[in-house]
Structures are given as structure tokens and as C-alpha cells.
Amino acid sequence: MAEVVLASGLWVPAAGMALVAARLREAGFAARSFAYYGRRSLSANIERLADFAAARRSSEPAHFVGHSLGGVLVFDMLSARPDIAAGRVVLLGAPVRGSLSGRRLCRHAVGRWMLGDCAPRWQEREAAWLREEALGVVAGTRPFGLGRLLGELPDPNDGVVCVSETAVKGMADCALVRQGHSALAISRQVARLVQRFLVAGRFT
């Protein structure tokens, strides 16, 4: 049975990926959720995720699915640790190229506290996938999310993350869905796309 490691978004407990996990189990996958504290430094959470992945008993590489900051952690960990085997990888609304909403939130004291030590990761940057495993990106286009309270976002966006912030050079495929940011983790449509990519390495 193929195993999938799931990482939820910032401020969301591991159970936030429970619906995706349930739907993947229905499709025959074994799903394991990675829990982390989002206000910790990115490097600390990457190390914890690497340890979590390395502690698996199966000899078969695990697939990885991450939503929002969880997707950033998956991307950064696998990019920095080529020694960790992986199957296919799917990122859901993950701002791997930085986050305009995050930078805006950092302008306020309460926002800096909310983001904690992961705040520097939201600066603009390029993102390239250099591993052989297939990487798929799902991005939302329904502008419904808390990020819009901080100001208008360039279209298209999911209310928190702009589609352009999720693009990765070298990704195998991408899918745009009419969902808001938080809904990406609970959407049946997105779960079907994840399942399809883990099986075939493509969304279509």
C-alpha cells in the first residue's frame, strides 16, 4: 500500500488534512499526517519533517502532499534533502515563491507575532524543482480568504495566495480550481486531483 505524508497549512492542526486523508485511504493509500508548529523557524520545521519522513518503516518512498505552508515545508525539505526518497509530490495553494499577503501581515505587530519565525519565507523568490520525482501544483482561483482583508491581490488568487506565487519551474503539471484558499484542503474536487496525480503523475 503506497504511503502519503500530509502537511497542513499555517495555524491548522494536522487534522486539517483529515478529509484528504480519508479520501486517499478510500483510494487505497495509507495516509500519515505531519504535525508542526507554524510559528517556529522554517529550518526547525523542515528538520522535523525530514525526521518524520526518515522514521517511516516502509522501504517504498512515500508520496507527499502539502497545503499552504505545509506545501512550502514539503517543497523546501525535499529540495534541501535529496537523500530523502520520495514518490510523487503535490502542493496545494503553496506560496513557494513568497507571499504578498504574508509580507503585508508582517507590517503589523500582531501579524509578525502570528507568523513567528517563518515570516522571512514570504519574501519574493524563484522556485525550481530539481528532483526527478513528479511535482504537481494545485492553485485556487476563487478570491475568498483572509488575505484580501489586507488589500487587493493580483488576479487570479484564492483570497490568500496568488496563482503566480505557486508556480514552480520544472513542475510536471498544474491545475487551477475554483476554490478559496482554505477550501483546497477539504474540496472533493481537489482530493480527486491529488489522487489522480499520485497514481499517474498528471492531473489530466
PDB file of C-alpha atoms in Angstrom:
ATOM      1  CA  MET A   1       0.000   0.000   0.000  1.00  0.00           C
ATOM      2  CA  ALA A   2       1.518   3.325  -1.081  1.00  0.00           C
ATOM      3  CA  GLU A   3       2.010   5.804   1.759  1.00  0.00           C
ATOM      4  CA  VAL A   4       1.260   9.540   1.630  1.00  0.00           C
ATOM      5  CA  VAL A   5       2.676  12.112   4.052  1.00  0.00           C
ATOM      6  CA  LEU A   6       0.289  15.056   4.522  1.00  0.00           C
ATOM      7  CA  ALA A   7       1.249  18.501   5.838  1.00  0.00           C
ATOM      8  CA  SER A   8      -1.457  21.043   6.684  1.00  0.00           C
ATOM      9  CA  GLY A   9      -1.314  24.826   6.459  1.00  0.00           C
ATOM     10  CA  LEU A  10      -0.245  27.521   8.912  1.00  0.00           C
ATOM     11  CA  TRP A  11      -2.350  27.689  12.125  1.00  0.00           C
ATOM     12  CA  VAL A  12      -4.115  24.481  11.050  1.00  0.00           C
ATOM     13  CA  PRO A  13      -3.703  21.251  13.075  1.00  0.00           C
ATOM     14  CA  ALA A  14      -2.691  18.057  11.342  1.00  0.00           C
ATOM     15  CA  ALA A  15      -6.362  17.079  11.381  1.00  0.00           C
ATOM     16  CA  GLY A  16      -6.948  19.866   8.855  1.00  0.00           C
ATOM     17  CA  MET A  17      -5.994  17.384   6.150  1.00  0.00           C
ATOM     18  CA  ALA A  18      -8.332  14.709   7.524  1.00  0.00           C
ATOM     19  CA  LEU A  19     -10.749  14.818   4.575  1.00  0.00           C
ATOM     20  CA  VAL A  20      -7.959  14.499   2.019  1.00  0.00           C
ATOM     21  CA  ALA A  21      -6.509  11.661   4.105  1.00  0.00           C
ATOM     22  CA  ALA A  22      -9.874   9.865   4.258  1.00  0.00           C
ATOM     23  CA  ARG A  23     -10.396  10.130   0.517  1.00  0.00           C
ATOM     24  CA  LEU A  24      -6.891   8.883  -0.188  1.00  0.00           C
ATOM     25  CA  ARG A  25      -7.457   5.923   2.134  1.00  0.00           C
ATOM     26  CA  GLU A  26     -10.648   5.131   0.230  1.00  0.00           C
ATOM     27  CA  ALA A  27      -8.487   5.019  -2.899  1.00  0.00           C
ATOM     28  CA  GLY A  28      -6.092   2.536  -1.309  1.00  0.00           C
ATOM     29  CA  PHE A  29      -3.367   4.843   0.038  1.00  0.00           C
ATOM     30  CA  ALA A  30      -2.004   4.851   3.577  1.00  0.00           C
ATOM     31  CA  ALA A  31      -2.088   8.450   4.820  1.00  0.00           C
ATOM     32  CA  ARG A  32       0.041   9.870   7.650  1.00  0.00           C
ATOM     33  CA  SER A  33      -0.319  13.458   8.880  1.00  0.00           C
ATOM     34  CA  PHE A  34       2.693  15.537   9.887  1.00  0.00           C
ATOM     35  CA  ALA A  35       2.097  17.950  12.785  1.00  0.00           C
ATOM     36  CA  TYR A  36       4.179  21.080  13.286  1.00  0.00           C
ATOM     37  CA  TYR A  37       4.108  24.472  14.996  1.00  0.00           C
ATOM     38  CA  GLY A  38       3.849  27.125  12.289  1.00  0.00           C
ATOM     39  CA  ARG A  39       5.438  29.958  14.280  1.00  0.00           C
ATOM     40  CA  ARG A  40       8.698  28.044  14.636  1.00  0.00           C
ATOM     41  CA  SER A  41      11.567  28.729  12.270  1.00  0.00           C
ATOM     42  CA  LEU A  42      11.266  27.186   8.850  1.00  0.00           C
ATOM     43  CA  SER A  43      14.541  25.323   9.321  1.00  0.00           C
ATOM     44  CA  ALA A  44      13.289  23.719  12.535  1.00  0.00           C
ATOM     45  CA  ASN A  45      10.086  22.538  10.889  1.00  0.00           C
ATOM     46  CA  ILE A  46      11.974  21.284   7.830  1.00  0.00           C
ATOM     47  CA  GLU A  47      14.219  19.243  10.128  1.00  0.00           C
ATOM     48  CA  ARG A  48      11.182  17.808  11.929  1.00  0.00           C
ATOM     49  CA  LEU A  49       9.556  16.889   8.611  1.00  0.00           C
ATOM     50  CA  ALA A  50      12.784  15.252   7.433  1.00  0.00           C
ATOM     51  CA  ASP A  51      12.931  13.226  10.652  1.00  0.00           C
ATOM     52  CA  PHE A  52       9.262  12.293  10.236  1.00  0.00           C
ATOM     53  CA  ALA A  53       9.895  11.074   6.695  1.00  0.00           C
ATOM     54  CA  ALA A  54      13.071   9.209   7.655  1.00  0.00           C
ATOM     55  CA  ALA A  55      11.310   7.403  10.525  1.00  0.00           C
ATOM     56  CA  ARG A  56       8.978   5.548   8.186  1.00  0.00           C
ATOM     57  CA  ARG A  57       9.277   1.763   8.305  1.00  0.00           C
ATOM     58  CA  SER A  58       8.337   1.121   4.687  1.00  0.00           C
ATOM     59  CA  SER A  59      11.135   0.666   2.181  1.00  0.00           C
ATOM     60  CA  GLU A  60       8.984   2.226  -0.535  1.00  0.00           C
ATOM     61  CA  PRO A  61       9.266   6.016  -0.991  1.00  0.00           C
ATOM     62  CA  ALA A  62       6.290   7.984   0.347  1.00  0.00           C
ATOM     63  CA  HIS A  63       4.299  10.475  -1.651  1.00  0.00           C
ATOM     64  CA  PHE A  64       3.990  13.983  -0.172  1.00  0.00           C
ATOM     65  CA  VAL A  65       1.007  16.355  -0.186  1.00  0.00           C
ATOM     66  CA  GLY A  66       1.163  19.778   1.467  1.00  0.00           C
ATOM     67  CA  HIS A  67      -1.313  22.639   1.768  1.00  0.00           C
ATOM     68  CA  SER A  68      -0.173  26.279   2.056  1.00  0.00           C
ATOM     69  CA  LEU A  69       2.780  26.499   4.493  1.00  0.00           C
ATOM     70  CA  GLY A  70       2.714  22.701   4.696  1.00  0.00           C
ATOM     71  CA  GLY A  71       3.358  22.633   0.959  1.00  0.00           C
ATOM     72  CA  VAL A  72       6.229  25.088   1.363  1.00  0.00           C
ATOM     73  CA  LEU A  73       7.738  22.838   4.036  1.00  0.00           C
ATOM     74  CA  VAL A  74       7.434  19.801   1.764  1.00  0.00           C
ATOM     75  CA  PHE A  75       8.979  21.674  -1.168  1.00  0.00           C
ATOM     76  CA  ASP A  76      11.849  23.160   0.843  1.00  0.00           C
ATOM     77  CA  MET A  77      12.596  19.920   2.694  1.00  0.00           C
ATOM     78  CA  LEU A  78      12.729  17.767  -0.429  1.00  0.00           C
ATOM     79  CA  SER A  79      14.734  20.430  -2.274  1.00  0.00           C
ATOM     80  CA  ALA A  80      17.306  20.593   0.519  1.00  0.00           C
ATOM     81  CA  ARG A  81      17.407  16.868   1.283  1.00  0.00           C
ATOM     82  CA  PRO A  82      17.992  14.816  -1.894  1.00  0.00           C
ATOM     83  CA  ASP A  83      18.888  11.899   0.389  1.00  0.00           C
ATOM     84  CA  ILE A  84      15.232  11.536   1.422  1.00  0.00           C
ATOM     85  CA  ALA A  85      13.414   9.314  -1.030  1.00  0.00           C
ATOM     86  CA  ALA A  86      10.039  10.482  -2.306  1.00  0.00           C
ATOM     87  CA  GLY A  87       7.311   9.336  -4.614  1.00  0.00           C
ATOM     88  CA  ARG A  88       5.135  11.959  -6.265  1.00  0.00           C
ATOM     89  CA  VAL A  89       4.587  15.368  -4.676  1.00  0.00           C
ATOM     90  CA  VAL A  90       1.529  17.630  -4.734  1.00  0.00           C
ATOM     91  CA  LEU A  91       1.392  21.214  -3.437  1.00  0.00           C
ATOM     92  CA  LEU A  92      -1.991  22.827  -2.708  1.00  0.00           C
ATOM     93  CA  GLY A  93      -2.027  26.629  -2.699  1.00  0.00           C
ATOM     94  CA  ALA A  94       1.582  26.686  -1.517  1.00  0.00           C
ATOM     95  CA  PRO A  95       3.292  30.091  -1.939  1.00  0.00           C
ATOM     96  CA  VAL A  96       6.728  28.683  -2.686  1.00  0.00           C
ATOM     97  CA  ARG A  97       7.689  31.921  -4.481  1.00  0.00           C
ATOM     98  CA  GLY A  98       6.818  34.083  -1.483  1.00  0.00           C
ATOM     99  CA  SER A  99       3.572  35.612  -0.282  1.00  0.00           C
ATOM    100  CA  LEU A 100       2.294  39.156  -0.746  1.00  0.00           C
ATOM    101  CA  SER A 101      -0.303  38.516   1.965  1.00  0.00           C
ATOM    102  CA  GLY A 102       2.440  37.360   4.320  1.00  0.00           C
ATOM    103  CA  ARG A 103       4.564  40.422   3.650  1.00  0.00           C
ATOM    104  CA  ARG A 104       1.576  42.686   4.268  1.00  0.00           C
ATOM    105  CA  LEU A 105       0.771  40.884   7.509  1.00  0.00           C
ATOM    106  CA  CYS A 106       4.360  41.438   8.673  1.00  0.00           C
ATOM    107  CA  ARG A 107       3.779  45.200   8.597  1.00  0.00           C
ATOM    108  CA  HIS A 108       1.703  44.860  11.776  1.00  0.00           C
ATOM    109  CA  ALA A 109       2.944  43.769  15.211  1.00  0.00           C
ATOM    110  CA  VAL A 110       0.185  41.215  15.658  1.00  0.00           C
ATOM    111  CA  GLY A 111       0.895  39.880  12.175  1.00  0.00           C
ATOM    112  CA  ARG A 112       4.591  39.448  12.953  1.00  0.00           C
ATOM    113  CA  TRP A 113       3.611  37.564  16.100  1.00  0.00           C
ATOM    114  CA  MET A 114       1.165  35.352  14.171  1.00  0.00           C
ATOM    115  CA  LEU A 115       3.762  34.437  11.554  1.00  0.00           C
ATOM    116  CA  GLY A 116       6.568  33.987  14.065  1.00  0.00           C
ATOM    117  CA  ASP A 117       9.924  32.780  12.803  1.00  0.00           C
ATOM    118  CA  CYS A 118       8.545  31.618   9.447  1.00  0.00           C
ATOM    119  CA  ALA A 119       7.955  35.250   8.372  1.00  0.00           C
ATOM    120  CA  PRO A 120      11.182  35.590   6.307  1.00  0.00           C
ATOM    121  CA  ARG A 121       9.997  32.814   3.977  1.00  0.00           C
ATOM    122  CA  TRP A 122       7.334  35.103   2.485  1.00  0.00           C
ATOM    123  CA  GLN A 123       9.824  37.311   0.653  1.00  0.00           C
ATOM    124  CA  GLU A 124       9.733  37.078  -3.149  1.00  0.00           C
ATOM    125  CA  ARG A 125      11.961  34.392  -4.669  1.00  0.00           C
ATOM    126  CA  GLU A 126      12.231  31.972  -7.560  1.00  0.00           C
ATOM    127  CA  ALA A 127      11.220  28.335  -7.186  1.00  0.00           C
ATOM    128  CA  ALA A 128      12.613  25.456  -9.238  1.00  0.00           C
ATOM    129  CA  TRP A 129      12.095  21.720  -8.838  1.00  0.00           C
ATOM    130  CA  LEU A 130      15.362  19.903  -9.485  1.00  0.00           C
ATOM    131  CA  ARG A 131      14.400  16.415  -8.347  1.00  0.00           C
ATOM    132  CA  GLU A 132      13.386  13.584 -10.675  1.00  0.00           C
ATOM    133  CA  GLU A 133      10.093  12.864  -8.893  1.00  0.00           C
ATOM    134  CA  ALA A 134       6.982  14.390 -10.455  1.00  0.00           C
ATOM    135  CA  LEU A 135       5.730  17.578  -8.792  1.00  0.00           C
ATOM    136  CA  GLY A 136       2.139  18.743  -9.231  1.00  0.00           C
ATOM    137  CA  VAL A 137       0.739  22.127  -8.207  1.00  0.00           C
ATOM    138  CA  VAL A 138      -2.911  22.929  -7.465  1.00  0.00           C
ATOM    139  CA  ALA A 139      -3.878  26.601  -7.123  1.00  0.00           C
ATOM    140  CA  GLY A 140      -7.201  28.206  -6.259  1.00  0.00           C
ATOM    141  CA  THR A 141      -8.846  30.961  -8.292  1.00  0.00           C
ATOM    142  CA  ARG A 142     -11.791  31.850  -6.035  1.00  0.00           C
ATOM    143  CA  PRO A 143     -10.727  35.063  -4.216  1.00  0.00           C
ATOM    144  CA  PHE A 144     -12.121  34.074  -0.830  1.00  0.00           C
ATOM    145  CA  GLY A 145      -9.735  34.269   2.116  1.00  0.00           C
ATOM    146  CA  LEU A 146      -8.321  36.417   4.911  1.00  0.00           C
ATOM    147  CA  GLY A 147      -5.515  37.734   2.724  1.00  0.00           C
ATOM    148  CA  ARG A 148      -7.932  40.051   0.949  1.00  0.00           C
ATOM    149  CA  LEU A 149      -8.557  41.883   4.241  1.00  0.00           C
ATOM    150  CA  LEU A 150      -5.001  43.189   3.932  1.00  0.00           C
ATOM    151  CA  GLY A 151      -5.566  44.659   0.468  1.00  0.00           C
ATOM    152  CA  GLU A 152      -6.352  43.675  -3.088  1.00  0.00           C
ATOM    153  CA  LEU A 153      -4.395  40.773  -4.543  1.00  0.00           C
ATOM    154  CA  PRO A 154      -3.335  40.397  -8.179  1.00  0.00           C
ATOM    155  CA  ASP A 155      -5.688  38.102 -10.090  1.00  0.00           C
ATOM    156  CA  PRO A 156      -6.003  35.209 -10.139  1.00  0.00           C
ATOM    157  CA  ASN A 157      -5.798  34.339  -6.433  1.00  0.00           C
ATOM    158  CA  ASP A 158      -7.517  32.206  -3.808  1.00  0.00           C
ATOM    159  CA  GLY A 159      -8.051  35.015  -1.318  1.00  0.00           C
ATOM    160  CA  VAL A 160      -4.666  34.434   0.355  1.00  0.00           C
ATOM    161  CA  VAL A 161      -2.191  33.183  -2.246  1.00  0.00           C
ATOM    162  CA  CYS A 162      -1.797  34.391  -5.833  1.00  0.00           C
ATOM    163  CA  VAL A 163      -1.582  31.721  -8.516  1.00  0.00           C
ATOM    164  CA  SER A 164       1.726  33.211  -9.656  1.00  0.00           C
ATOM    165  CA  GLU A 165       3.158  32.575  -6.167  1.00  0.00           C
ATOM    166  CA  THR A 166       2.550  28.830  -6.531  1.00  0.00           C
ATOM    167  CA  ALA A 167       4.300  28.324  -9.885  1.00  0.00           C
ATOM    168  CA  VAL A 168       7.394  26.133  -9.842  1.00  0.00           C
ATOM    169  CA  LYS A 169       9.849  25.861 -12.697  1.00  0.00           C
ATOM    170  CA  GLY A 170      10.167  22.181 -13.545  1.00  0.00           C
ATOM    171  CA  MET A 171       6.784  21.078 -12.194  1.00  0.00           C
ATOM    172  CA  ALA A 172       5.216  18.186 -14.081  1.00  0.00           C
ATOM    173  CA  ASP A 173       1.678  19.609 -14.134  1.00  0.00           C
ATOM    174  CA  CYS A 174      -0.558  22.271 -12.616  1.00  0.00           C
ATOM    175  CA  ALA A 175      -4.306  22.545 -12.079  1.00  0.00           C
ATOM    176  CA  LEU A 176      -6.407  25.637 -11.399  1.00  0.00           C
ATOM    177  CA  VAL A 177      -9.599  25.098  -9.425  1.00  0.00           C
ATOM    178  CA  ARG A 178     -12.402  27.487  -8.478  1.00  0.00           C
ATOM    179  CA  GLN A 179     -11.752  27.209  -4.730  1.00  0.00           C
ATOM    180  CA  GLY A 180     -10.719  29.550  -1.950  1.00  0.00           C
ATOM    181  CA  HIS A 181      -7.501  29.007  -0.035  1.00  0.00           C
ATOM    182  CA  SER A 182      -8.816  27.057   2.950  1.00  0.00           C
ATOM    183  CA  ALA A 183     -11.221  25.041   0.797  1.00  0.00           C
ATOM    184  CA  LEU A 184      -8.311  23.491  -1.110  1.00  0.00           C
ATOM    185  CA  ALA A 185      -7.748  21.161   1.840  1.00  0.00           C
ATOM    186  CA  ILE A 186     -11.364  19.968   2.032  1.00  0.00           C
ATOM    187  CA  SER A 187     -12.520  20.020  -1.584  1.00  0.00           C
ATOM    188  CA  ARG A 188     -13.639  16.710  -3.086  1.00  0.00           C
ATOM    189  CA  GLN A 189     -12.520  18.008  -6.497  1.00  0.00           C
ATOM    190  CA  VAL A 190      -9.016  18.715  -5.177  1.00  0.00           C
ATOM    191  CA  ALA A 191      -8.852  15.324  -3.464  1.00  0.00           C
ATOM    192  CA  ARG A 192      -9.655  13.662  -6.793  1.00  0.00           C
ATOM    193  CA  LEU A 193      -6.898  15.664  -8.480  1.00  0.00           C
ATOM    194  CA  VAL A 194      -4.419  14.654  -5.779  1.00  0.00           C
ATOM    195  CA  GLN A 195      -5.375  11.002  -6.144  1.00  0.00           C
ATOM    196  CA  ARG A 196      -5.038  11.199  -9.927  1.00  0.00           C
ATOM    197  CA  PHE A 197      -1.599  12.793  -9.745  1.00  0.00           C
ATOM    198  CA  LEU A 198      -0.290  10.293  -7.191  1.00  0.00           C
ATOM    199  CA  VAL A 199      -1.364   7.471  -9.492  1.00  0.00           C
ATOM    200  CA  ALA A 200      -0.409   8.884 -12.885  1.00  0.00           C
ATOM    201  CA  GLY A 201       1.938  11.822 -12.345  1.00  0.00           C
ATOM    202  CA  ARG A 202      -0.503  14.128 -14.164  1.00  0.00           C
ATOM    203  CA  PHE A 203      -3.780  15.835 -13.282  1.00  0.00           C
ATOM    204  CA  THR A 204      -5.404  15.042 -16.631  1.00  0.00           C
TER     205      THR A 204
END
